[in-house]
mmCIF file of C-alpha atoms in Angstrom:
data_model
loop_
_atom_site.group_PDB
_atom_site.id
_atom_site.type_symbol
_atom_site.label_atom_id
_atom_site.label_comp_id
_atom_site.label_asym_id
_atom_site.label_seq_id
_atom_site.Cartn_x
_atom_site.Cartn_y
_atom_site.Cartn_z
ATOM 1 C CA UNK A 1078 0.424 -6.496 -14.067
ATOM 2 C CA UNK A 1079 -2.885 -7.007 -15.723
ATOM 3 C CA UNK A 1080 -6.279 -5.529 -16.009
ATOM 4 C CA UNK A 1081 -8.819 -8.287 -16.353
ATOM 5 C CA UNK A 1082 -12.297 -9.403 -15.407
ATOM 6 C CA UNK A 1083 -11.885 -12.212 -12.950
ATOM 7 C CA UNK A 1084 -15.023 -14.316 -12.479
ATOM 8 C CA UNK A 1085 -15.186 -16.666 -9.575
ATOM 9 C CA UNK A 1086 -17.636 -18.906 -7.821
ATOM 10 C CA UNK A 1087 -17.016 -20.315 -4.370
ATOM 11 C CA UNK A 1088 -18.604 -22.896 -2.279
ATOM 12 C CA UNK A 1089 -17.952 -24.326 1.219
ATOM 13 C CA UNK A 1090 -16.547 -27.797 1.075
ATOM 14 C CA UNK A 1091 -18.665 -30.617 2.570
ATOM 15 C CA UNK A 1092 -16.114 -33.105 1.507
ATOM 16 C CA UNK A 1093 -12.445 -33.668 2.605
ATOM 17 C CA UNK A 1094 -10.040 -31.304 0.592
ATOM 18 C CA UNK A 1095 -7.427 -33.969 0.242
ATOM 19 C CA UNK A 1096 -9.759 -36.647 -1.302
ATOM 20 C CA UNK A 1097 -11.267 -33.960 -3.503
ATOM 21 C CA UNK A 1098 -7.869 -33.160 -4.797
ATOM 22 C CA UNK A 1099 -7.098 -36.856 -5.446
ATOM 23 C CA UNK A 1100 -10.381 -37.222 -7.382
ATOM 24 C CA UNK A 1101 -9.514 -34.003 -9.530
ATOM 25 C CA UNK A 1102 -6.113 -35.479 -10.415
ATOM 26 C CA UNK A 1103 -7.648 -38.807 -11.490
ATOM 27 C CA UNK A 1104 -10.121 -36.736 -13.583
ATOM 28 C CA UNK A 1105 -7.338 -35.206 -15.683
ATOM 29 C CA UNK A 1106 -6.817 -31.919 -13.635
ATOM 30 C CA UNK A 1107 -3.284 -30.635 -13.519
ATOM 31 C CA UNK A 1108 -1.799 -29.664 -10.140
ATOM 32 C CA UNK A 1109 -0.253 -26.131 -10.557
ATOM 33 C CA UNK A 1110 0.992 -25.697 -7.018
ATOM 34 C CA UNK A 1111 0.432 -24.831 -3.470
ATOM 35 C CA UNK A 1112 0.502 -21.272 -2.190
ATOM 36 C CA UNK A 1113 0.533 -19.810 1.366
ATOM 37 C CA UNK A 1114 -1.314 -16.580 0.975
ATOM 38 C CA UNK A 1115 -1.585 -13.823 3.484
ATOM 39 C CA UNK A 1116 -4.104 -11.002 2.387
ATOM 40 C CA UNK A 1117 -3.975 -7.712 4.165
ATOM 41 C CA UNK A 1118 -7.003 -5.609 3.476
ATOM 42 C CA UNK A 1119 -6.890 -1.844 3.850
ATOM 43 C CA UNK A 1120 -9.728 0.634 4.258
ATOM 44 C CA UNK A 1121 -9.961 4.290 3.775
ATOM 45 C CA UNK A 1122 -10.003 6.841 6.630
ATOM 46 C CA UNK A 1123 -12.732 8.760 4.784
ATOM 47 C CA UNK A 1124 -13.938 6.107 2.492
ATOM 48 C CA UNK A 1125 -15.385 2.968 3.638
ATOM 49 C CA UNK A 1126 -14.785 0.035 1.102
ATOM 50 C CA UNK A 1127 -17.380 -2.055 2.827
ATOM 51 C CA UNK A 1128 -19.905 0.515 1.602
ATOM 52 C CA UNK A 1129 -18.474 1.130 -1.878
ATOM 53 C CA UNK A 1130 -17.907 -2.638 -2.366
ATOM 54 C CA UNK A 1131 -14.269 -2.077 -3.370
ATOM 55 C CA UNK A 1132 -11.201 -3.682 -1.977
ATOM 56 C CA UNK A 1133 -7.569 -2.791 -1.558
ATOM 57 C CA UNK A 1134 -5.382 -5.696 -0.745
ATOM 58 C CA UNK A 1135 -1.728 -6.532 -0.332
ATOM 59 C CA UNK A 1136 -1.149 -10.211 -0.957
ATOM 60 C CA UNK A 1137 1.904 -12.063 0.179
ATOM 61 C CA UNK A 1138 2.149 -15.249 -1.807
ATOM 62 C CA UNK A 1139 5.305 -17.267 -1.373
ATOM 63 C CA UNK A 1140 8.033 -14.784 -2.135
ATOM 64 C CA UNK A 1141 5.856 -12.299 -3.924
ATOM 65 C CA UNK A 1142 4.115 -9.149 -2.895
ATOM 66 C CA UNK A 1143 1.186 -7.808 -4.882
ATOM 67 C CA UNK A 1144 -1.093 -4.814 -4.419
ATOM 68 C CA UNK A 1145 -4.564 -5.262 -5.882
ATOM 69 C CA UNK A 1146 -7.487 -2.994 -6.255
ATOM 70 C CA UNK A 1147 -10.830 -4.640 -6.878
ATOM 71 C CA UNK A 1148 -13.809 -2.667 -8.093
ATOM 72 C CA UNK A 1149 -17.420 -3.247 -7.033
ATOM 73 C CA UNK A 1150 -19.071 -6.575 -8.168
ATOM 74 C CA UNK A 1151 -20.530 -6.406 -11.662
ATOM 75 C CA UNK A 1152 -22.073 -9.803 -12.186
ATOM 76 C CA UNK A 1153 -25.103 -11.010 -10.292
ATOM 77 C CA UNK A 1154 -24.691 -14.872 -10.259
ATOM 78 C CA UNK A 1155 -20.921 -15.263 -10.242
ATOM 79 C CA UNK A 1156 -18.613 -12.777 -8.755
ATOM 80 C CA UNK A 1157 -17.017 -10.353 -11.374
ATOM 81 C CA UNK A 1158 -14.913 -7.361 -10.582
ATOM 82 C CA UNK A 1159 -12.447 -5.235 -12.131
ATOM 83 C CA UNK A 1160 -8.999 -6.150 -10.797
ATOM 84 C CA UNK A 1161 -5.816 -4.082 -11.112
ATOM 85 C CA UNK A 1162 -2.556 -5.575 -9.681
ATOM 86 C CA UNK A 1163 1.016 -4.621 -9.344
ATOM 87 C CA UNK A 1164 3.945 -6.585 -8.020
ATOM 88 C CA UNK A 1165 6.289 -4.776 -5.612
ATOM 89 C CA UNK A 1166 9.327 -5.330 -3.479
ATOM 90 C CA UNK A 1167 8.392 -4.096 -0.027
ATOM 91 C CA UNK A 1168 5.181 -4.748 1.831
ATOM 92 C CA UNK A 1169 5.889 -2.457 4.844
ATOM 93 C CA UNK A 1170 6.810 0.560 2.687
ATOM 94 C CA UNK A 1171 3.701 0.064 0.558
ATOM 95 C CA UNK A 1172 1.550 -0.004 3.682
ATOM 96 C CA UNK A 1173 3.283 3.131 4.921
ATOM 97 C CA UNK A 1174 2.723 4.969 1.713
ATOM 98 C CA UNK A 1175 -0.952 3.991 1.651
ATOM 99 C CA UNK A 1176 -1.315 5.141 5.217
ATOM 100 C CA UNK A 1177 0.016 8.468 4.176
ATOM 101 C CA UNK A 1178 -2.757 8.515 1.419
ATOM 102 C CA UNK A 1179 -5.422 7.835 4.011
ATOM 103 C CA UNK A 1180 -5.700 3.928 3.836
ATOM 104 C CA UNK A 1181 -5.084 1.711 6.754
ATOM 105 C CA UNK A 1182 -4.780 -1.986 7.578
ATOM 106 C CA UNK A 1183 -8.217 -3.304 8.479
ATOM 107 C CA UNK A 1184 -8.109 -7.105 8.314
ATOM 108 C CA UNK A 1185 -6.118 -10.042 7.284
ATOM 109 C CA UNK A 1186 -6.926 -13.414 5.866
ATOM 110 C CA UNK A 1187 -4.462 -16.326 5.834
ATOM 111 C CA UNK A 1188 -5.003 -19.340 3.702
ATOM 112 C CA UNK A 1189 -3.324 -22.343 2.145
ATOM 113 C CA UNK A 1190 -4.423 -22.742 -1.550
ATOM 114 C CA UNK A 1191 -3.933 -25.685 -3.818
ATOM 115 C CA UNK A 1192 -4.390 -24.717 -7.365
ATOM 116 C CA UNK A 1193 -5.439 -27.169 -10.106
ATOM 117 C CA UNK A 1194 -6.277 -26.389 -13.712
ATOM 118 C CA UNK A 1195 -8.432 -27.750 -16.375
ATOM 119 C CA UNK A 1196 -8.794 -25.935 -19.672
ATOM 120 C CA UNK A 1197 -9.581 -22.281 -19.000
ATOM 121 C CA UNK A 1198 -10.715 -22.974 -15.380
ATOM 122 C CA UNK A 1199 -8.527 -22.725 -12.257
ATOM 123 C CA UNK A 1200 -9.931 -24.829 -9.214
ATOM 124 C CA UNK A 1201 -8.563 -23.555 -5.862
ATOM 125 C CA UNK A 1202 -8.995 -25.547 -2.856
ATOM 126 C CA UNK A 1203 -8.617 -23.215 -0.006
ATOM 127 C CA UNK A 1204 -7.942 -24.009 3.678
ATOM 128 C CA UNK A 1205 -8.707 -20.725 5.419
ATOM 129 C CA UNK A 1206 -7.498 -20.001 8.872
ATOM 130 C CA UNK A 1207 -10.496 -19.759 11.200
ATOM 131 C CA UNK A 1208 -13.087 -20.176 8.426
ATOM 132 C CA UNK A 1209 -12.815 -23.759 6.998
ATOM 133 C CA UNK A 1210 -12.324 -25.313 3.622
ATOM 134 C CA UNK A 1211 -13.656 -24.008 0.315
ATOM 135 C CA UNK A 1212 -13.376 -24.561 -3.332
ATOM 136 C CA UNK A 1213 -13.258 -21.661 -5.708
ATOM 137 C CA UNK A 1214 -13.464 -21.867 -9.424
ATOM 138 C CA UNK A 1215 -12.008 -18.968 -11.390
ATOM 139 C CA UNK A 1216 -11.928 -17.948 -14.939
ATOM 140 C CA UNK A 1217 -10.205 -14.985 -16.537
ATOM 141 C CA UNK A 1218 -12.177 -13.029 -19.187
ATOM 142 C CA UNK A 1219 -14.716 -15.729 -19.756
ATOM 143 C CA UNK A 1220 -18.313 -15.712 -20.148
ATOM 144 C CA UNK A 1221 -20.456 -15.813 -16.920
ATOM 145 C CA UNK A 1222 -22.831 -18.522 -18.473
ATOM 146 C CA UNK A 1223 -19.871 -20.735 -19.234
ATOM 147 C CA UNK A 1224 -18.485 -20.559 -15.668
ATOM 148 C CA UNK A 1225 -21.894 -21.338 -14.268
ATOM 149 C CA UNK A 1226 -22.243 -24.401 -16.458
ATOM 150 C CA UNK A 1227 -18.819 -25.611 -15.617
ATOM 151 C CA UNK A 1228 -19.617 -25.186 -11.892
ATOM 152 C CA UNK A 1229 -22.907 -27.071 -12.057
ATOM 153 C CA UNK A 1230 -21.193 -29.992 -13.786
ATOM 154 C CA UNK A 1231 -18.242 -29.793 -11.285
ATOM 155 C CA UNK A 1232 -20.517 -29.925 -8.238
ATOM 156 C CA UNK A 1233 -22.528 -32.961 -9.525
ATOM 157 C CA UNK A 1234 -19.360 -34.920 -10.617
ATOM 158 C CA UNK A 1235 -17.551 -34.514 -7.347
ATOM 159 C CA UNK A 1236 -20.452 -34.663 -4.959
ATOM 160 C CA UNK A 1237 -20.363 -31.150 -3.738
ATOM 161 C CA UNK A 1238 -23.641 -29.856 -2.247
ATOM 162 C CA UNK A 1239 -22.929 -26.522 -0.750
ATOM 163 C CA UNK A 1240 -24.546 -23.275 -1.872
ATOM 164 C CA UNK A 1241 -22.705 -20.610 -3.861
ATOM 165 C CA UNK A 1242 -21.070 -18.145 -1.534
ATOM 166 C CA UNK A 1243 -20.827 -14.641 -3.006
ATOM 167 C CA UNK A 1244 -19.153 -13.209 0.005
ATOM 168 C CA UNK A 1245 -15.397 -12.868 0.107
ATOM 169 C CA UNK A 1246 -13.192 -14.494 2.802
ATOM 170 C CA UNK A 1247 -12.714 -11.034 4.200
ATOM 171 C CA UNK A 1248 -16.561 -10.551 4.405
ATOM 172 C CA UNK A 1249 -16.959 -14.021 5.964
ATOM 173 C CA UNK A 1250 -14.260 -13.215 8.530
ATOM 174 C CA UNK A 1251 -15.732 -9.860 9.399
ATOM 175 C CA UNK A 1252 -19.278 -11.540 9.765
ATOM 176 C CA UNK A 1253 -17.735 -14.244 12.075
ATOM 177 C CA UNK A 1254 -15.890 -11.691 14.129
ATOM 178 C CA UNK A 1255 -19.158 -9.691 14.503
ATOM 179 C CA UNK A 1256 -21.196 -12.714 15.520
ATOM 180 C CA UNK A 1257 -18.619 -13.980 18.044
ATOM 181 C CA UNK A 1258 -18.493 -10.522 19.807
ATOM 182 C CA UNK A 1259 -22.236 -10.475 20.337
ATOM 183 C CA UNK B 55 12.666 0.043 -0.159
ATOM 184 C CA UNK B 56 13.971 2.345 2.471
ATOM 185 C CA UNK B 57 12.778 5.023 4.846
ATOM 186 C CA UNK B 58 15.311 7.663 5.124
ATOM 187 C CA UNK B 59 15.802 11.356 5.603
ATOM 188 C CA UNK B 60 17.147 12.693 2.375
ATOM 189 C CA UNK B 61 18.767 16.149 2.517
ATOM 190 C CA UNK B 62 19.553 18.009 -0.696
ATOM 191 C CA UNK B 63 20.634 21.423 -1.788
ATOM 192 C CA UNK B 64 20.172 22.531 -5.319
ATOM 193 C CA UNK B 65 21.562 25.418 -7.399
ATOM 194 C CA UNK B 66 21.138 26.540 -10.970
ATOM 195 C CA UNK B 67 24.342 26.027 -12.983
ATOM 196 C CA UNK B 68 26.041 29.181 -14.354
ATOM 197 C CA UNK B 69 28.769 26.972 -15.687
ATOM 198 C CA UNK B 70 28.744 24.386 -18.496
ATOM 199 C CA UNK B 71 27.585 20.912 -17.120
ATOM 200 C CA UNK B 72 30.187 19.051 -19.176
ATOM 201 C CA UNK B 73 33.104 21.063 -18.028
ATOM 202 C CA UNK B 74 31.907 20.889 -14.369
ATOM 203 C CA UNK B 75 31.789 17.143 -14.627
ATOM 204 C CA UNK B 76 35.348 17.051 -15.940
ATOM 205 C CA UNK B 77 36.560 19.203 -13.077
ATOM 206 C CA UNK B 78 34.820 16.947 -10.567
ATOM 207 C CA UNK B 79 36.465 13.882 -12.049
ATOM 208 C CA UNK B 80 39.904 15.539 -11.916
ATOM 209 C CA UNK B 81 39.116 16.339 -8.279
ATOM 210 C CA UNK B 82 38.656 12.667 -7.239
ATOM 211 C CA UNK B 83 34.881 12.344 -7.714
ATOM 212 C CA UNK B 84 33.659 8.960 -8.917
ATOM 213 C CA UNK B 85 31.276 8.811 -11.802
ATOM 214 C CA UNK B 86 28.335 6.623 -10.684
ATOM 215 C CA UNK B 87 26.296 6.741 -13.930
ATOM 216 C CA UNK B 88 23.780 8.474 -16.083
ATOM 217 C CA UNK B 89 20.214 8.152 -15.627
ATOM 218 C CA UNK B 90 17.188 9.210 -17.723
ATOM 219 C CA UNK B 91 14.429 9.931 -15.309
ATOM 220 C CA UNK B 92 10.821 10.709 -15.876
ATOM 221 C CA UNK B 93 8.868 11.766 -12.762
ATOM 222 C CA UNK B 94 5.159 11.601 -12.866
ATOM 223 C CA UNK B 95 3.585 13.551 -9.918
ATOM 224 C CA UNK B 96 0.149 12.877 -8.814
ATOM 225 C CA UNK B 97 -2.295 14.964 -6.742
ATOM 226 C CA UNK B 98 -5.308 14.092 -4.717
ATOM 227 C CA UNK B 99 -8.817 14.775 -5.834
ATOM 228 C CA UNK B 100 -9.702 15.974 -2.426
ATOM 229 C CA UNK B 101 -6.261 16.634 -1.007
ATOM 230 C CA UNK B 102 -3.945 19.258 -2.595
ATOM 231 C CA UNK B 103 -0.300 18.245 -2.202
ATOM 232 C CA UNK B 104 0.759 21.784 -3.173
ATOM 233 C CA UNK B 105 -0.954 22.872 0.089
ATOM 234 C CA UNK B 106 0.105 20.012 2.324
ATOM 235 C CA UNK B 107 3.725 20.156 0.944
ATOM 236 C CA UNK B 108 3.648 16.395 0.290
ATOM 237 C CA UNK B 109 4.467 14.660 -3.011
ATOM 238 C CA UNK B 110 3.518 11.395 -4.630
ATOM 239 C CA UNK B 111 5.685 10.420 -7.491
ATOM 240 C CA UNK B 112 6.228 7.621 -9.914
ATOM 241 C CA UNK B 113 9.718 7.670 -11.213
ATOM 242 C CA UNK B 114 10.939 5.876 -14.310
ATOM 243 C CA UNK B 115 14.639 5.517 -14.135
ATOM 244 C CA UNK B 116 16.231 3.484 -16.859
ATOM 245 C CA UNK B 117 14.343 0.170 -16.485
ATOM 246 C CA UNK B 118 13.091 0.599 -12.933
ATOM 247 C CA UNK B 119 9.771 1.945 -11.724
ATOM 248 C CA UNK B 120 9.441 3.410 -8.199
ATOM 249 C CA UNK B 121 6.649 4.976 -6.260
ATOM 250 C CA UNK B 122 7.734 7.475 -3.701
ATOM 251 C CA UNK B 123 5.820 9.423 -1.130
ATOM 252 C CA UNK B 124 7.580 12.480 0.244
ATOM 253 C CA UNK B 125 6.465 14.182 3.459
ATOM 254 C CA UNK B 126 6.509 17.862 4.107
ATOM 255 C CA UNK B 127 9.849 19.757 4.275
ATOM 256 C CA UNK B 128 11.400 19.561 7.723
ATOM 257 C CA UNK B 129 14.667 21.415 7.524
ATOM 258 C CA UNK B 130 14.743 25.141 6.881
ATOM 259 C CA UNK B 131 18.093 25.740 5.157
ATOM 260 C CA UNK B 132 18.523 22.459 3.199
ATOM 261 C CA UNK B 133 15.674 20.374 1.953
ATOM 262 C CA UNK B 134 14.785 17.429 4.268
ATOM 263 C CA UNK B 135 11.761 15.320 3.877
ATOM 264 C CA UNK B 136 10.619 11.827 4.925
ATOM 265 C CA UNK B 137 10.738 9.557 1.944
ATOM 266 C CA UNK B 138 9.104 6.125 1.482
ATOM 267 C CA UNK B 139 9.765 4.260 -1.767
ATOM 268 C CA UNK B 140 8.770 0.959 -3.284
ATOM 269 C CA UNK B 141 9.809 -0.607 -6.467
ATOM 270 C CA UNK B 142 7.231 -2.062 -8.782
ATOM 271 C CA UNK B 143 6.733 -3.780 -12.125
ATOM 272 C CA UNK B 144 3.991 -1.762 -13.842
ATOM 273 C CA UNK B 145 3.706 1.964 -14.061
ATOM 274 C CA UNK B 146 0.216 2.089 -15.719
ATOM 275 C CA UNK B 147 -1.467 -0.255 -13.244
ATOM 276 C CA UNK B 148 -0.033 1.701 -10.363
ATOM 277 C CA UNK B 149 -1.428 4.907 -11.781
ATOM 278 C CA UNK B 150 -4.775 3.274 -12.258
ATOM 279 C CA UNK B 151 -4.911 1.929 -8.693
ATOM 280 C CA UNK B 152 -3.950 5.346 -7.425
ATOM 281 C CA UNK B 153 -6.762 6.908 -9.602
ATOM 282 C CA UNK B 154 -9.197 4.602 -7.900
ATOM 283 C CA UNK B 155 -7.916 5.838 -4.582
ATOM 284 C CA UNK B 156 -8.383 9.480 -5.597
ATOM 285 C CA UNK B 157 -5.016 10.462 -6.892
ATOM 286 C CA UNK B 158 -4.420 11.635 -10.399
ATOM 287 C CA UNK B 159 -1.488 12.517 -12.673
ATOM 288 C CA UNK B 160 -0.802 16.175 -12.438
ATOM 289 C CA UNK B 161 2.604 17.022 -13.875
ATOM 290 C CA UNK B 162 5.668 15.297 -15.177
ATOM 291 C CA UNK B 163 9.351 16.247 -15.194
ATOM 292 C CA UNK B 164 11.929 14.650 -17.500
ATOM 293 C CA UNK B 165 15.629 14.930 -16.853
ATOM 294 C CA UNK B 166 19.047 13.467 -17.633
ATOM 295 C CA UNK B 167 20.968 13.048 -14.448
ATOM 296 C CA UNK B 168 24.709 12.423 -14.167
ATOM 297 C CA UNK B 169 25.629 11.169 -10.656
ATOM 298 C CA UNK B 170 29.004 11.540 -9.059
ATOM 299 C CA UNK B 171 30.119 10.555 -5.582
ATOM 300 C CA UNK B 172 32.601 11.743 -3.120
ATOM 301 C CA UNK B 173 32.407 10.246 0.397
ATOM 302 C CA UNK B 174 28.936 10.422 1.776
ATOM 303 C CA UNK B 175 27.738 13.059 -0.759
ATOM 304 C CA UNK B 176 26.164 12.529 -4.177
ATOM 305 C CA UNK B 177 26.508 15.246 -6.669
ATOM 306 C CA UNK B 178 23.815 15.217 -9.420
ATOM 307 C CA UNK B 179 24.189 17.208 -12.519
ATOM 308 C CA UNK B 180 20.694 17.593 -13.885
ATOM 309 C CA UNK B 181 19.699 18.618 -17.432
ATOM 310 C CA UNK B 182 16.099 19.206 -16.912
ATOM 311 C CA UNK B 183 13.682 19.461 -19.956
ATOM 312 C CA UNK B 184 12.355 22.946 -20.320
ATOM 313 C CA UNK B 185 14.094 24.268 -17.120
ATOM 314 C CA UNK B 186 17.766 24.265 -17.697
ATOM 315 C CA UNK B 187 20.842 22.827 -15.908
ATOM 316 C CA UNK B 188 21.187 22.281 -12.168
ATOM 317 C CA UNK B 189 23.480 20.720 -9.643
ATOM 318 C CA UNK B 190 21.944 18.958 -6.591
ATOM 319 C CA UNK B 191 24.025 17.774 -3.697
ATOM 320 C CA UNK B 192 22.382 14.967 -1.696
ATOM 321 C CA UNK B 193 23.157 13.251 1.542
ATOM 322 C CA UNK B 194 21.272 10.425 3.252
ATOM 323 C CA UNK B 195 20.827 10.591 7.025
ATOM 324 C CA UNK B 196 23.565 13.198 7.422
ATOM 325 C CA UNK B 197 23.707 16.343 9.517
ATOM 326 C CA UNK B 198 22.258 19.467 7.941
ATOM 327 C CA UNK B 199 25.248 21.585 9.054
ATOM 328 C CA UNK B 200 27.656 19.060 7.377
ATOM 329 C CA UNK B 201 25.744 19.324 4.025
ATOM 330 C CA UNK B 202 25.828 23.051 4.133
ATOM 331 C CA UNK B 203 29.559 23.139 4.837
ATOM 332 C CA UNK B 204 30.123 20.813 1.957
ATOM 333 C CA UNK B 205 27.975 22.833 -0.295
ATOM 334 C CA UNK B 206 29.787 26.066 0.493
ATOM 335 C CA UNK B 207 33.207 24.567 -0.148
ATOM 336 C CA UNK B 208 31.829 22.961 -3.341
ATOM 337 C CA UNK B 209 30.538 26.227 -4.740
ATOM 338 C CA UNK B 210 33.691 28.140 -4.030
ATOM 339 C CA UNK B 211 35.917 25.356 -5.400
ATOM 340 C CA UNK B 212 34.040 24.955 -8.697
ATOM 341 C CA UNK B 213 33.115 28.676 -9.276
ATOM 342 C CA UNK B 214 29.372 28.222 -8.957
ATOM 343 C CA UNK B 215 27.599 31.390 -7.957
ATOM 344 C CA UNK B 216 23.889 30.676 -7.992
ATOM 345 C CA UNK B 217 21.722 30.972 -5.009
ATOM 346 C CA UNK B 218 20.218 27.886 -3.231
ATOM 347 C CA UNK B 219 16.974 26.828 -4.725
ATOM 348 C CA UNK B 220 14.616 25.236 -2.253
ATOM 349 C CA UNK B 221 11.898 24.691 -4.818
ATOM 350 C CA UNK B 222 11.539 21.267 -6.521
ATOM 351 C CA UNK B 223 11.762 20.821 -10.243
ATOM 352 C CA UNK B 224 8.087 20.206 -10.066
ATOM 353 C CA UNK B 225 7.484 23.557 -8.333
ATOM 354 C CA UNK B 226 9.784 25.278 -10.852
ATOM 355 C CA UNK B 227 7.924 23.748 -13.667
ATOM 356 C CA UNK B 228 4.409 24.708 -12.371
ATOM 357 C CA UNK B 229 5.817 28.229 -11.704
ATOM 358 C CA UNK B 230 7.136 28.502 -15.296
ATOM 359 C CA UNK B 231 3.886 27.242 -16.686
ATOM 360 C CA UNK B 232 1.860 29.735 -14.735
ATOM 361 C CA UNK B 233 4.050 32.660 -15.759
ATOM 362 C CA UNK B 234 4.054 31.775 -19.417
ATOM 363 C CA UNK B 235 0.294 31.466 -19.390
ATOM 364 C CA UNK B 236 -0.050 35.091 -18.104
#
């Protein structure tokens, strides 16, 4: 669909997601919608995306199916990556074609995402299966400085104290699986 | 979309495409439609599909965009391959994702295809840019013997004398380019 620089900042929620949502709505945020997302991550047979810091993902969101490639992180303080996405009609066939090209299902992450908007920023409240609750602030093609300022102001206004998490849900999940198998 | 065994037989036309089409219609064939197809073939940076006898193709047909993987030929007398296809919304993004995965545009083939049907067989009259006119008979999930019988009868009924071509238009184009550069 589009080729954009997506910048995002994420933090683990130390407040209740429902009450945060209510506060945002009172503050003039617009509720965009709720999505049930299943992300299937693939990895290469001869190319380890954990090492190259790339990602290849099939996302099922409501009735849509998307294939996304994410390039290595570019920013240092927020998370910026090149993203290329196409919409398609058949998850299983796409997975089978990618298998033929040497890419295989590695992990999946399921979450419920509530999306709210204010100006150029999207605020996503994510309830992630097996990982907990997070808030992710996203901006498309915006300045890193601007996103960081918005984030700082956001945290103080809504009483969120967590540290910035630069890891993806996939990385957090892999980490958790590794530590629980020790 | 689908995962099927497509069998096809192709022959170079020694008769005029338009007059063949008229004869087919008189013979009870149904005209399905005309398609303008552009096929973009990709090849791997470290994996040569000409050697593995696979194909990765993006087809633009009228308003649709499809990605197809074709496995190696399985039949000996007709052309049978595993095919996996997905429909998608954006050719350029798909090409860019595949480039990131190590696959690059190699060749393209443009043709006008008239499709006619009789029973379980599709007859495609193809006017291929730079290669000439062909007729291709296709059957999905049918017996090889049955296709060969149909083809024999078809040739004799409509006065077509060419030999079976097992090469794809892509292979014919590559061959022609190679010979013209000598």
